Amino acid sequence: MSKVYRERKYPRTDLLGVSDPISCPFEPRWRNFLRISEIPWLGDHKIQSNIVYPAAGYIAMAIEASSQLNEEGSSAKVAGYQLRDVSIQSALVINEASAIEIMVSLKQCESRQLDTVDREYTFHIYSVTNENRWTEHCKGIVGLQLEGHSDSSVSSFDTVEKINNPSRATAKNLSALDIKKFYENLEQVGLEYGPSFANMAEAHFTADTCFAVITIPDTTATMPMGFQHPFVIHPCTLDSTFHSIFVPILAKMNQREEPPVPVFIDQVYVSHGINSAPGEKMDVQASVTEDDGGDIIASLTVLDRNSCNNRPAVSIVGLKCRRLANGTTEGAVKPVERIAYNLKWEADPDLLTGEGLKRLLSEPALAISPAKESDLYEGAALYYVEEALKSIDTIDPAIS
């Protein structure tokens, strides 16, 4: 085990972490500790004031893990990554002051379900607490598309052309978006994006379509020592493309509604050669519908302006977003049902000053019943008698 650890090929990376030396080669695992102090840009992704690990981060981790496996077992170069049936089970809420341990596991599929990939793995992403409580946050299938593998299902020239040149009917109905106000409105409904995630530069939209431009953020500048391990696609960049789906629906939302968050993705394609240079622009087209259950269903196509071919850099089909229930962050710890005890809050004479007791008994807003008032007087009197007795060092036997 010590030799495996010392001779590992890859260092600990920002999100994936380091390979677990005791994992089986047929089902490799990676473990990591996420800390805001080490990955400051994570603090820019909040839902209802909680720092929540972005859905795009799970996709980035699955891509990174499959990429490492390919480099270890094959010399073939990867052209792209195709994920499917990505299910986000629960939110990973991160405490700003402490670390959270995560684990990523991969297992190669016995048979490929898609002809568009050369190798597929099932992946699972978990977190574990100090009390050994495990939570599964995401699962799905990630596939590798090697160079030389023709693929007609991922993209087409028509799709890219549609991004650059919307139809006349669509262009006529497009409305310009006020970007600053857009992010302010998202914050009001509970989606709070800081500088690393608020990367939409401009957008035009109709009732069910959005054409947007995003700027690749300089996340390296936020990292300690100005260093960041490379990503195929950075979570901040990928998450920014998701914002385009909120543009057509934001006018229908209000502050009383819960914010929609990704819960499932049918299919994702990410090109291995996607541009990652800070400040570069990418074009996004989003098509949005709402199903009978109120879930938002979206498809995205992202075009890399520096690409020399006509294939999208990112293509997403069947991105489902669901509104959080009851104003709580999905995946947060639920209240424990107490079957053997109950909490009861009462005034403690030990903590009451004379002014506090007077206020408790006199203010209408703090009014208590006569019976409770009598109990409080008796409790306070007993407390002061006990305190008086403790202050007496010796007691005359004649009076005891």
CSV table of C-alpha atoms in Angstrom, one decimal:
chain,number,residue,atom,x,y,z
A,1,MET,CA,0.0,0.0,0.0
A,2,SER,CA,2.8,2.4,0.9
A,3,LYS,CA,4.5,1.7,-2.5
A,4,VAL,CA,1.3,2.3,-4.4
A,5,TYR,CA,0.9,5.6,-2.7
A,6,ARG,CA,4.5,6.7,-3.2
A,7,GLU,CA,4.6,5.7,-6.9
A,8,ARG,CA,1.2,7.1,-7.8
A,9,LYS,CA,1.2,8.7,-11.2
A,10,TYR,CA,-1.1,11.7,-10.4
A,11,PRO,CA,-0.8,14.3,-7.6
A,12,ARG,CA,-3.8,15.4,-5.6
A,13,THR,CA,-6.0,17.6,-7.8
A,14,ASP,CA,-8.4,20.3,-6.7
A,15,LEU,CA,-11.7,18.4,-7.0
A,16,LEU,CA,-11.0,14.7,-7.7
A,17,GLY,CA,-8.3,14.5,-5.0
A,18,VAL,CA,-5.9,11.5,-5.1
A,19,SER,CA,-6.3,7.9,-6.0
A,20,ASP,CA,-7.2,5.6,-3.1
A,21,PRO,CA,-4.3,3.2,-2.7
A,22,ILE,CA,-6.5,0.4,-1.2
A,23,SER,CA,-9.1,0.5,-4.0
A,24,CYS,CA,-9.4,-2.3,-6.5
A,25,PRO,CA,-8.1,-1.6,-10.0
A,26,PHE,CA,-11.4,-2.9,-11.5
A,27,GLU,CA,-13.3,-0.3,-9.4
A,28,PRO,CA,-10.9,2.6,-8.7
A,29,ARG,CA,-11.7,5.3,-6.2
A,30,TRP,CA,-10.4,8.8,-5.5
A,31,ARG,CA,-10.7,10.6,-2.2
A,32,ASN,CA,-10.4,14.3,-1.4
A,33,PHE,CA,-11.2,17.0,1.2
A,34,LEU,CA,-13.0,20.0,-0.1
A,35,ARG,CA,-12.1,23.3,1.7
A,36,ILE,CA,-13.2,26.8,0.8
A,37,SER,CA,-9.7,28.0,1.8
A,38,GLU,CA,-8.1,25.8,-0.8
A,39,ILE,CA,-10.8,26.2,-3.5
A,40,PRO,CA,-12.1,29.8,-2.9
A,41,TRP,CA,-14.3,29.9,-6.1
A,42,LEU,CA,-16.6,27.3,-4.5
A,43,GLY,CA,-17.8,30.1,-2.2
A,44,ASP,CA,-19.3,31.9,-5.1
A,45,HIS,CA,-22.0,29.3,-5.6
A,46,LYS,CA,-24.8,29.6,-3.1
A,47,ILE,CA,-28.4,28.4,-2.9
A,48,GLN,CA,-30.5,30.1,-0.3
A,49,SER,CA,-27.4,31.4,1.4
A,50,ASN,CA,-25.7,27.9,1.6
A,51,ILE,CA,-22.5,27.2,-0.2
A,52,VAL,CA,-23.6,24.2,-2.4
A,53,TYR,CA,-21.3,22.2,-4.7
A,54,PRO,CA,-22.3,22.9,-8.3
A,55,ALA,CA,-23.9,20.2,-10.5
A,56,ALA,CA,-21.2,21.1,-13.1
A,57,GLY,CA,-18.6,20.0,-10.5
A,58,TYR,CA,-19.9,16.5,-10.6
A,59,ILE,CA,-19.6,16.4,-14.4
A,60,ALA,CA,-16.0,17.8,-14.2
A,61,MET,CA,-15.0,15.1,-11.6
A,62,ALA,CA,-16.4,12.3,-13.7
A,63,ILE,CA,-14.6,13.6,-16.8
A,64,GLU,CA,-11.3,13.9,-14.8
A,65,ALA,CA,-11.5,10.4,-13.3
A,66,SER,CA,-12.2,8.8,-16.7
A,67,SER,CA,-9.4,10.8,-18.3
A,68,GLN,CA,-6.9,9.5,-15.7
A,69,LEU,CA,-8.0,5.9,-16.3
A,70,ASN,CA,-7.6,6.3,-20.1
A,71,GLU,CA,-4.1,7.7,-19.7
A,72,GLU,CA,-3.1,4.8,-17.5
A,73,GLY,CA,-4.4,2.1,-19.7
A,74,SER,CA,-4.2,3.4,-23.3
A,75,SER,CA,-2.1,5.6,-25.5
A,76,ALA,CA,-5.2,6.6,-27.6
A,77,LYS,CA,-6.1,10.3,-27.4
A,78,VAL,CA,-9.5,11.3,-26.3
A,79,ALA,CA,-11.7,13.4,-28.6
A,80,GLY,CA,-14.5,14.0,-26.2
A,81,TYR,CA,-16.5,12.8,-23.2
A,82,GLN,CA,-20.1,11.7,-23.2
A,83,LEU,CA,-22.1,11.4,-20.0
A,84,ARG,CA,-25.6,10.0,-19.7
A,85,ASP,CA,-28.3,9.3,-17.1
A,86,VAL,CA,-26.6,11.8,-14.7
A,87,SER,CA,-28.7,11.8,-11.5
A,88,ILE,CA,-28.1,14.4,-8.8
A,89,GLN,CA,-29.4,12.7,-5.7
A,90,SER,CA,-28.8,15.3,-3.0
A,91,ALA,CA,-27.0,18.6,-2.6
A,92,LEU,CA,-23.5,18.8,-1.2
A,93,VAL,CA,-23.5,21.7,1.3
A,94,ILE,CA,-20.1,22.9,2.2
A,95,ASN,CA,-19.2,24.6,5.5
A,96,GLU,CA,-17.0,27.6,4.9
A,97,ALA,CA,-15.0,26.9,8.0
A,98,SER,CA,-14.4,23.2,7.8
A,99,ALA,CA,-13.5,20.4,5.3
A,100,ILE,CA,-15.8,17.8,3.8
A,101,GLU,CA,-14.5,14.4,2.6
A,102,ILE,CA,-15.7,13.1,-0.7
A,103,MET,CA,-15.1,10.0,-2.7
A,104,VAL,CA,-15.5,9.2,-6.4
A,105,SER,CA,-15.7,5.6,-7.7
A,106,LEU,CA,-15.7,4.3,-11.3
A,107,LYS,CA,-16.4,0.9,-12.7
A,108,GLN,CA,-16.1,-0.1,-16.3
A,109,CYS,CA,-19.4,-1.1,-18.0
A,110,GLU,CA,-19.5,-4.7,-19.3
A,111,SER,CA,-21.1,-3.5,-22.5
A,112,ARG,CA,-21.5,-0.2,-24.3
A,113,GLN,CA,-25.0,1.1,-24.7
A,114,LEU,CA,-24.0,3.8,-27.2
A,115,ASP,CA,-22.1,3.3,-30.4
A,116,THR,CA,-20.7,6.9,-30.1
A,117,VAL,CA,-18.2,6.0,-27.3
A,118,ASP,CA,-15.3,3.6,-27.1
A,119,ARG,CA,-15.4,3.0,-23.3
A,120,GLU,CA,-17.9,3.6,-20.6
A,121,TYR,CA,-17.8,3.7,-16.8
A,122,THR,CA,-20.5,4.0,-14.2
A,123,PHE,CA,-19.6,6.6,-11.6
A,124,HIS,CA,-20.7,7.5,-8.1
A,125,ILE,CA,-19.9,10.5,-6.0
A,126,TYR,CA,-20.2,10.4,-2.2
A,127,SER,CA,-19.5,12.4,0.9
A,128,VAL,CA,-18.8,11.1,4.4
A,129,THR,CA,-18.9,12.8,7.8
A,130,ASN,CA,-16.7,12.3,10.8
A,131,GLU,CA,-19.5,10.0,12.2
A,132,ASN,CA,-19.1,7.7,9.2
A,133,ARG,CA,-22.4,8.9,7.7
A,134,TRP,CA,-22.3,8.4,3.9
A,135,THR,CA,-24.4,10.3,1.3
A,136,GLU,CA,-24.6,9.6,-2.4
A,137,HIS,CA,-24.7,12.9,-4.3
A,138,CYS,CA,-24.4,12.0,-7.9
A,139,LYS,CA,-24.3,8.9,-10.2
A,140,GLY,CA,-24.3,8.3,-13.9
A,141,ILE,CA,-22.3,6.9,-16.8
A,142,VAL,CA,-19.3,8.6,-18.4
A,143,GLY,CA,-18.0,7.5,-21.8
A,144,LEU,CA,-14.8,8.2,-23.7
A,145,GLN,CA,-14.8,9.0,-27.4
A,146,LEU,CA,-11.4,8.4,-28.8
A,147,GLU,CA,-9.9,10.2,-31.8
A,148,GLY,CA,-10.9,8.8,-35.1
A,149,HIS,CA,-14.3,7.7,-33.9
A,150,SER,CA,-16.9,9.3,-36.2
A,151,ASP,CA,-19.9,10.6,-34.4
A,152,SER,CA,-23.0,12.1,-36.0
A,153,SER,CA,-25.2,12.1,-33.0
A,154,VAL,CA,-23.5,14.7,-30.9
A,155,SER,CA,-23.6,17.7,-33.2
A,156,SER,CA,-24.3,18.9,-36.7
A,157,PHE,CA,-23.4,21.9,-38.9
A,158,ASP,CA,-27.0,23.0,-38.7
A,159,THR,CA,-27.0,23.2,-34.9
A,160,VAL,CA,-23.9,25.4,-34.9
A,161,GLU,CA,-25.2,27.6,-37.7
A,162,LYS,CA,-28.5,28.1,-35.7
A,163,ILE,CA,-26.5,29.6,-32.8
A,164,ASN,CA,-24.6,32.0,-35.1
A,165,ASN,CA,-27.6,32.8,-37.3
A,166,PRO,CA,-31.0,32.5,-35.6
A,167,SER,CA,-34.0,32.3,-37.9
A,168,ARG,CA,-35.6,35.6,-39.0
A,169,ALA,CA,-38.8,34.8,-37.0
A,170,THR,CA,-36.8,34.1,-33.9
A,171,ALA,CA,-34.5,37.1,-34.3
A,172,LYS,CA,-37.4,39.4,-34.7
A,173,ASN,CA,-38.9,38.4,-31.3
A,174,LEU,CA,-35.6,38.5,-29.4
A,175,SER,CA,-35.4,40.7,-26.3
A,176,ALA,CA,-32.1,42.0,-24.9
A,177,LEU,CA,-31.3,41.0,-21.3
A,178,ASP,CA,-30.1,43.4,-18.6
A,179,ILE,CA,-27.3,41.1,-17.2
A,180,LYS,CA,-26.8,43.0,-13.9
A,181,LYS,CA,-30.5,42.9,-13.1
A,182,PHE,CA,-30.7,39.3,-14.2
A,183,TYR,CA,-28.2,38.2,-11.5
A,184,GLU,CA,-29.8,40.4,-9.0
A,185,ASN,CA,-33.2,38.8,-9.7
A,186,LEU,CA,-31.6,35.3,-9.4
A,187,GLU,CA,-30.3,36.3,-6.0
A,188,GLN,CA,-33.7,37.3,-4.9
A,189,VAL,CA,-35.1,33.8,-5.6
A,190,GLY,CA,-32.2,32.1,-3.9
A,191,LEU,CA,-29.6,31.5,-6.6
A,192,GLU,CA,-26.6,33.5,-5.5
A,193,TYR,CA,-23.7,33.6,-8.0
A,194,GLY,CA,-20.4,35.4,-7.1
A,195,PRO,CA,-17.8,36.7,-9.6
A,196,SER,CA,-16.4,33.2,-10.5
A,197,PHE,CA,-19.8,32.0,-11.6
A,198,ALA,CA,-21.6,35.1,-12.9
A,199,ASN,CA,-20.0,35.0,-16.3
A,200,MET,CA,-22.9,35.7,-18.7
A,201,ALA,CA,-21.8,38.8,-20.7
A,202,GLU,CA,-24.8,39.3,-22.9
A,203,ALA,CA,-28.0,37.5,-23.8
A,204,HIS,CA,-31.1,37.7,-26.0
A,205,PHE,CA,-34.2,35.6,-25.5
A,206,THR,CA,-37.8,34.7,-26.4
A,207,ALA,CA,-40.3,32.9,-24.3
A,208,ASP,CA,-38.6,29.5,-24.7
A,209,THR,CA,-35.1,30.2,-26.1
A,210,CYS,CA,-32.0,32.1,-25.1
A,211,PHE,CA,-28.9,33.1,-27.1
A,212,ALA,CA,-26.1,34.0,-24.7
A,213,VAL,CA,-22.4,34.8,-24.6
A,214,ILE,CA,-20.4,33.8,-21.6
A,215,THR,CA,-16.8,34.8,-20.6
A,216,ILE,CA,-14.4,32.1,-19.4
A,217,PRO,CA,-13.5,33.2,-15.8
A,218,ASP,CA,-9.9,33.5,-14.5
A,219,THR,CA,-10.4,31.1,-11.5
A,220,THR,CA,-6.6,30.6,-11.2
A,221,ALA,CA,-6.3,34.1,-9.9
A,222,THR,CA,-8.6,33.2,-7.0
A,223,MET,CA,-6.6,30.1,-6.0
A,224,PRO,CA,-3.9,30.0,-3.3
A,225,MET,CA,-0.5,30.8,-4.7
A,226,GLY,CA,-2.2,31.5,-8.1
A,227,PHE,CA,-2.0,27.8,-9.0
A,228,GLN,CA,-4.8,25.5,-10.3
A,229,HIS,CA,-4.7,22.0,-11.7
A,230,PRO,CA,-6.0,21.9,-15.3
A,231,PHE,CA,-9.6,20.9,-16.2
A,232,VAL,CA,-11.1,19.7,-19.5
A,233,ILE,CA,-13.9,22.2,-18.6
A,234,HIS,CA,-13.9,24.2,-15.4
A,235,PRO,CA,-17.1,23.9,-13.3
A,236,CYS,CA,-17.5,27.7,-13.3
A,237,THR,CA,-17.5,27.8,-17.1
A,238,LEU,CA,-19.9,24.9,-17.4
A,239,ASP,CA,-22.2,26.1,-14.7
A,240,SER,CA,-22.3,29.5,-16.4
A,241,THR,CA,-23.8,27.9,-19.5
A,242,PHE,CA,-26.7,26.6,-17.3
A,243,HIS,CA,-27.7,30.2,-16.4
A,244,SER,CA,-29.0,30.7,-19.9
A,245,ILE,CA,-32.0,28.4,-19.1
A,246,PHE,CA,-33.1,30.7,-16.3
A,247,VAL,CA,-33.4,33.7,-18.7
A,248,PRO,CA,-36.7,32.7,-20.4
A,249,ILE,CA,-38.4,31.5,-17.2
A,250,LEU,CA,-37.2,34.3,-14.8
A,251,ALA,CA,-40.1,36.6,-15.7
A,252,LYS,CA,-42.5,33.8,-14.6
A,253,MET,CA,-40.7,33.4,-11.3
A,254,ASN,CA,-41.2,35.4,-8.1
A,255,GLN,CA,-39.6,35.6,-4.7
A,256,ARG,CA,-42.1,33.3,-3.2
A,257,GLU,CA,-41.2,30.4,-5.5
A,258,GLU,CA,-38.3,28.1,-4.7
A,259,PRO,CA,-35.2,28.2,-6.9
A,260,PRO,CA,-34.9,25.5,-9.6
A,261,VAL,CA,-31.8,23.3,-9.4
A,262,PRO,CA,-30.5,20.5,-11.7
A,263,VAL,CA,-31.6,17.0,-10.7
A,264,PHE,CA,-31.1,15.0,-13.8
A,265,ILE,CA,-29.4,15.1,-17.2
A,266,ASP,CA,-30.1,12.7,-20.1
A,267,GLN,CA,-26.9,13.3,-22.0
A,268,VAL,CA,-23.9,15.6,-22.0
A,269,TYR,CA,-21.1,15.8,-24.5
A,270,VAL,CA,-17.9,17.8,-23.8
A,271,SER,CA,-15.1,18.1,-26.3
A,272,HIS,CA,-11.6,17.3,-25.0
A,273,GLY,CA,-10.1,20.3,-26.8
A,274,ILE,CA,-12.5,22.9,-25.5
A,275,ASN,CA,-11.0,26.4,-24.9
A,276,SER,CA,-10.1,27.2,-21.3
A,277,ALA,CA,-8.3,30.5,-21.7
A,278,PRO,CA,-9.6,33.2,-19.3
A,279,GLY,CA,-11.4,36.0,-21.0
A,280,GLU,CA,-12.3,34.1,-24.1
A,281,LYS,CA,-16.0,34.0,-25.2
A,282,MET,CA,-18.3,31.1,-25.8
A,283,ASP,CA,-21.8,31.2,-27.5
A,284,VAL,CA,-24.7,29.4,-25.9
A,285,GLN,CA,-28.1,28.5,-27.2
A,286,ALA,CA,-30.7,27.1,-24.7
A,287,SER,CA,-34.1,25.8,-25.4
A,288,VAL,CA,-36.5,25.6,-22.4
A,289,THR,CA,-39.8,23.9,-21.8
A,290,GLU,CA,-41.8,23.1,-18.7
A,291,ASP,CA,-43.4,19.7,-18.2
A,292,ASP,CA,-46.8,18.9,-16.5
A,293,GLY,CA,-45.2,18.4,-13.1
A,294,GLY,CA,-43.6,21.9,-13.2
A,295,ASP,CA,-40.0,20.6,-13.9
A,296,ILE,CA,-37.9,22.7,-16.3
A,297,ILE,CA,-36.5,20.7,-19.2
A,298,ALA,CA,-33.7,22.3,-21.2
A,299,SER,CA,-31.2,21.5,-24.0
A,300,LEU,CA,-28.0,23.5,-24.5
A,301,THR,CA,-25.5,23.8,-27.2
A,302,VAL,CA,-22.2,25.7,-26.6
A,303,LEU,CA,-19.9,26.9,-29.4
A,304,ASP,CA,-16.2,27.6,-28.9
A,305,ARG,CA,-15.4,30.6,-31.0
A,306,ASN,CA,-11.8,29.4,-31.3
A,307,SER,CA,-12.7,26.0,-32.6
A,308,CYS,CA,-11.7,25.3,-36.2
A,309,ASN,CA,-14.5,22.8,-36.8
A,310,ASN,CA,-18.3,23.1,-36.7
A,311,ARG,CA,-19.0,20.8,-33.8
A,312,PRO,CA,-20.2,22.3,-30.5
A,313,ALA,CA,-17.8,22.3,-27.6
A,314,VAL,CA,-20.6,21.2,-25.2
A,315,SER,CA,-24.0,19.7,-26.0
A,316,ILE,CA,-26.5,18.9,-23.3
A,317,VAL,CA,-29.9,17.2,-23.8
A,318,GLY,CA,-32.6,16.7,-21.2
A,319,LEU,CA,-31.3,18.9,-18.4
A,320,LYS,CA,-34.1,18.7,-15.8
A,321,CYS,CA,-34.3,21.4,-13.1
A,322,ARG,CA,-36.7,21.0,-10.2
A,323,ARG,CA,-37.8,23.6,-7.6
A,324,LEU,CA,-36.7,23.0,-4.1
A,325,ALA,CA,-39.4,21.9,-1.7
A,326,ASN,CA,-40.5,23.9,1.3
A,327,GLY,CA,-37.7,26.5,1.1
A,328,THR,CA,-34.9,24.0,2.1
A,329,THR,CA,-31.7,23.2,0.3
A,330,GLU,CA,-32.2,19.8,-1.2
A,331,GLY,CA,-30.0,17.3,0.6
A,332,ALA,CA,-29.9,19.2,3.8
A,333,VAL,CA,-30.1,17.2,7.0
A,334,LYS,CA,-33.7,16.5,7.9
A,335,PRO,CA,-35.0,17.0,11.5
A,336,VAL,CA,-34.7,13.8,13.5
A,337,GLU,CA,-38.0,12.4,14.7
A,338,ARG,CA,-37.6,12.2,18.5
A,339,ILE,CA,-39.5,9.1,19.9
A,340,ALA,CA,-37.9,9.0,23.3
A,341,TYR,CA,-37.5,12.6,24.3
A,342,ASN,CA,-38.6,16.1,23.5
A,343,LEU,CA,-37.0,19.5,23.8
A,344,LYS,CA,-38.8,22.0,26.1
A,345,TRP,CA,-37.5,25.6,26.3
A,346,GLU,CA,-38.1,27.4,29.7
A,347,ALA,CA,-36.8,30.4,31.4
A,348,ASP,CA,-33.8,29.5,33.6
A,349,PRO,CA,-33.5,31.5,36.9
A,350,ASP,CA,-29.8,30.9,36.8
A,351,LEU,CA,-29.5,33.0,33.7
A,352,LEU,CA,-32.0,35.6,34.7
A,353,THR,CA,-31.0,39.0,36.1
A,354,GLY,CA,-33.4,41.0,38.1
A,355,GLU,CA,-34.1,43.2,35.1
A,356,GLY,CA,-34.6,40.2,32.9
A,357,LEU,CA,-37.1,38.7,35.3
A,358,LYS,CA,-39.0,41.9,35.6
A,359,ARG,CA,-39.1,42.3,31.8
A,360,LEU,CA,-40.3,38.7,31.4
A,361,LEU,CA,-43.2,39.2,33.8
A,362,SER,CA,-44.2,42.7,32.6
A,363,GLU,CA,-43.9,42.9,28.8
A,364,PRO,CA,-47.1,41.8,27.0
A,365,ALA,CA,-45.1,40.2,24.1
A,366,LEU,CA,-43.5,37.9,26.7
A,367,ALA,CA,-46.6,37.3,28.8
A,368,ILE,CA,-47.0,33.9,30.5
A,369,SER,CA,-49.9,32.3,32.2
A,370,PRO,CA,-50.5,32.8,36.0
A,371,ALA,CA,-49.6,29.2,36.7
A,372,LYS,CA,-46.3,29.5,34.9
A,373,GLU,CA,-45.7,32.9,36.6
A,374,SER,CA,-46.1,31.2,40.0
A,375,ASP,CA,-43.7,28.4,39.0
A,376,LEU,CA,-41.2,30.9,37.8
A,377,TYR,CA,-41.3,32.8,41.1
A,378,GLU,CA,-40.9,29.6,43.1
A,379,GLY,CA,-38.0,28.5,40.9
A,380,ALA,CA,-36.3,31.8,41.2
A,381,ALA,CA,-36.8,31.9,45.0
A,382,LEU,CA,-35.4,28.3,45.3
A,383,TYR,CA,-32.4,29.2,43.2
A,384,TYR,CA,-31.6,32.3,45.3
A,385,VAL,CA,-32.1,30.4,48.6
A,386,GLU,CA,-29.6,27.7,47.3
A,387,GLU,CA,-27.1,30.3,46.2
A,388,ALA,CA,-27.4,32.0,49.7
A,389,LEU,CA,-26.8,28.7,51.5
A,390,LYS,CA,-23.7,28.0,49.3
A,391,SER,CA,-22.2,31.4,50.3
A,392,ILE,CA,-22.4,30.4,54.0
A,393,ASP,CA,-19.1,28.7,55.0
A,394,THR,CA,-20.2,27.4,58.4
A,395,ILE,CA,-23.6,26.8,60.0
A,396,ASP,CA,-24.1,27.0,63.8
A,397,PRO,CA,-25.3,23.5,65.0
A,398,ALA,CA,-27.6,25.2,67.4
A,399,ILE,CA,-29.8,26.6,64.6
A,400,SER,CA,-29.6,23.5,62.4
